[in-house]
PDB file of C-alpha atoms in Angstrom:
ATOM      1  CA  UNK K 275       0.000   0.000   0.000  1.00 58.00           C
ATOM      2  CA  UNK K 276       2.927   2.314   0.599  1.00 73.00           C
ATOM      3  CA  UNK K 277       3.794   2.140  -3.088  1.00 84.00           C
ATOM      4  CA  UNK K 278       0.367   3.448  -4.117  1.00 83.00           C
ATOM      5  CA  UNK K 279       0.685   6.348  -1.687  1.00 89.00           C
ATOM      6  CA  UNK K 280       4.151   7.075  -3.076  1.00 90.00           C
ATOM      7  CA  UNK K 281       2.807   7.149  -6.647  1.00 84.00           C
ATOM      8  CA  UNK K 282      -0.062   9.393  -5.527  1.00 84.00           C
ATOM      9  CA  UNK K 283       2.413  11.814  -3.957  1.00 87.00           C
ATOM     10  CA  UNK K 284       4.524  11.826  -7.132  1.00 84.00           C
ATOM     11  CA  UNK K 285       1.389  12.496  -9.201  1.00 82.00           C
ATOM     12  CA  UNK K 286       0.345  15.407  -6.992  1.00 83.00           C
ATOM     13  CA  UNK K 287       3.849  16.885  -6.854  1.00 85.00           C
ATOM     14  CA  UNK K 288       4.216  16.665 -10.626  1.00 81.00           C
ATOM     15  CA  UNK K 289       1.530  19.309 -11.112  1.00 80.00           C
ATOM     16  CA  UNK K 290       2.627  21.707  -8.360  1.00 83.00           C
ATOM     17  CA  UNK K 291       3.582  25.190  -9.551  1.00 80.00           C
ATOM     18  CA  UNK K 292       2.221  24.674 -13.071  1.00 79.00           C
ATOM     19  CA  UNK K 293       0.757  28.001 -14.068  1.00 80.00           C
ATOM     20  CA  UNK K 294      -1.405  27.466 -17.174  1.00 85.00           C
ATOM     21  CA  UNK K 295      -4.354  25.639 -15.632  1.00 83.00           C
ATOM     22  CA  UNK K 296      -5.658  24.341 -18.971  1.00 85.00           C
ATOM     23  CA  UNK K 297      -2.371  22.514 -19.559  1.00 85.00           C
ATOM     24  CA  UNK K 298      -2.579  20.962 -16.089  1.00 84.00           C
ATOM     25  CA  UNK K 299      -6.139  19.810 -16.779  1.00 86.00           C
ATOM     26  CA  UNK K 300      -5.094  18.401 -20.147  1.00 89.00           C
ATOM     27  CA  UNK K 301      -2.163  16.497 -18.645  1.00 86.00           C
ATOM     28  CA  UNK K 302      -4.265  15.110 -15.797  1.00 85.00           C
ATOM     29  CA  UNK K 303      -6.940  13.988 -18.235  1.00 90.00           C
ATOM     30  CA  UNK K 304      -4.335  12.442 -20.502  1.00 91.00           C
ATOM     31  CA  UNK K 305      -2.745  10.555 -17.612  1.00 87.00           C
ATOM     32  CA  UNK K 306      -6.151   9.147 -16.596  1.00 89.00           C
ATOM     33  CA  UNK K 307      -6.802   8.184 -20.228  1.00 95.00           C
ATOM     34  CA  UNK K 308      -3.431   6.398 -20.424  1.00 93.00           C
ATOM     35  CA  UNK K 309      -4.161   4.571 -17.184  1.00 91.00           C
ATOM     36  CA  UNK K 310      -7.514   3.381 -18.519  1.00 96.00           C
ATOM     37  CA  UNK K 311      -5.913   2.230 -21.771  1.00 97.00           C
ATOM     38  CA  UNK K 312      -3.227   0.287 -19.870  1.00 96.00           C
ATOM     39  CA  UNK K 313      -5.870  -1.397 -17.701  1.00 97.00           C
ATOM     40  CA  UNK K 314      -7.864  -2.351 -20.813  1.00 98.00           C
ATOM     41  CA  UNK K 315      -4.757  -3.814 -22.457  1.00 97.00           C
ATOM     42  CA  UNK K 316      -3.931  -5.783 -19.307  1.00 97.00           C
ATOM     43  CA  UNK K 317      -7.518  -7.062 -19.108  1.00 96.00           C
ATOM     44  CA  UNK K 318      -7.435  -8.104 -22.771  1.00 94.00           C
ATOM     45  CA  UNK K 319      -4.162  -9.968 -22.264  1.00 93.00           C
ATOM     46  CA  UNK K 320      -5.457 -11.793 -19.188  1.00 94.00           C
ATOM     47  CA  UNK K 321      -8.717 -12.640 -20.990  1.00 92.00           C
ATOM     48  CA  UNK K 322      -6.765 -14.047 -23.944  1.00 91.00           C
ATOM     49  CA  UNK K 323      -4.472 -15.966 -21.622  1.00 90.00           C
ATOM     50  CA  UNK K 324      -7.386 -17.723 -19.955  1.00 90.00           C
ATOM     51  CA  UNK K 325      -9.479 -18.321 -23.097  1.00 89.00           C
ATOM     52  CA  UNK K 326      -6.657 -19.195 -25.465  1.00 84.00           C
ATOM     53  CA  UNK K 327      -4.661 -17.081 -27.848  1.00 78.00           C
ATOM     54  CA  UNK K 328      -6.817 -17.775 -30.910  1.00 74.00           C
ATOM     55  CA  UNK K 329      -7.352 -14.789 -33.165  1.00 65.00           C
TER      56      UNK K 329
END
């Protein structure tokens, strides 16, 4: 659990002192989008691993 808190602190500190707020919002949205895409790719890999790698 300490690792998740560490990553949260890094995420929050990454956007400290960023002045253009629209860029901060864009980067935060993009990071959430990338996280969702990575989770979907991981889910697809696990699903394929359990059901067979037939395409």
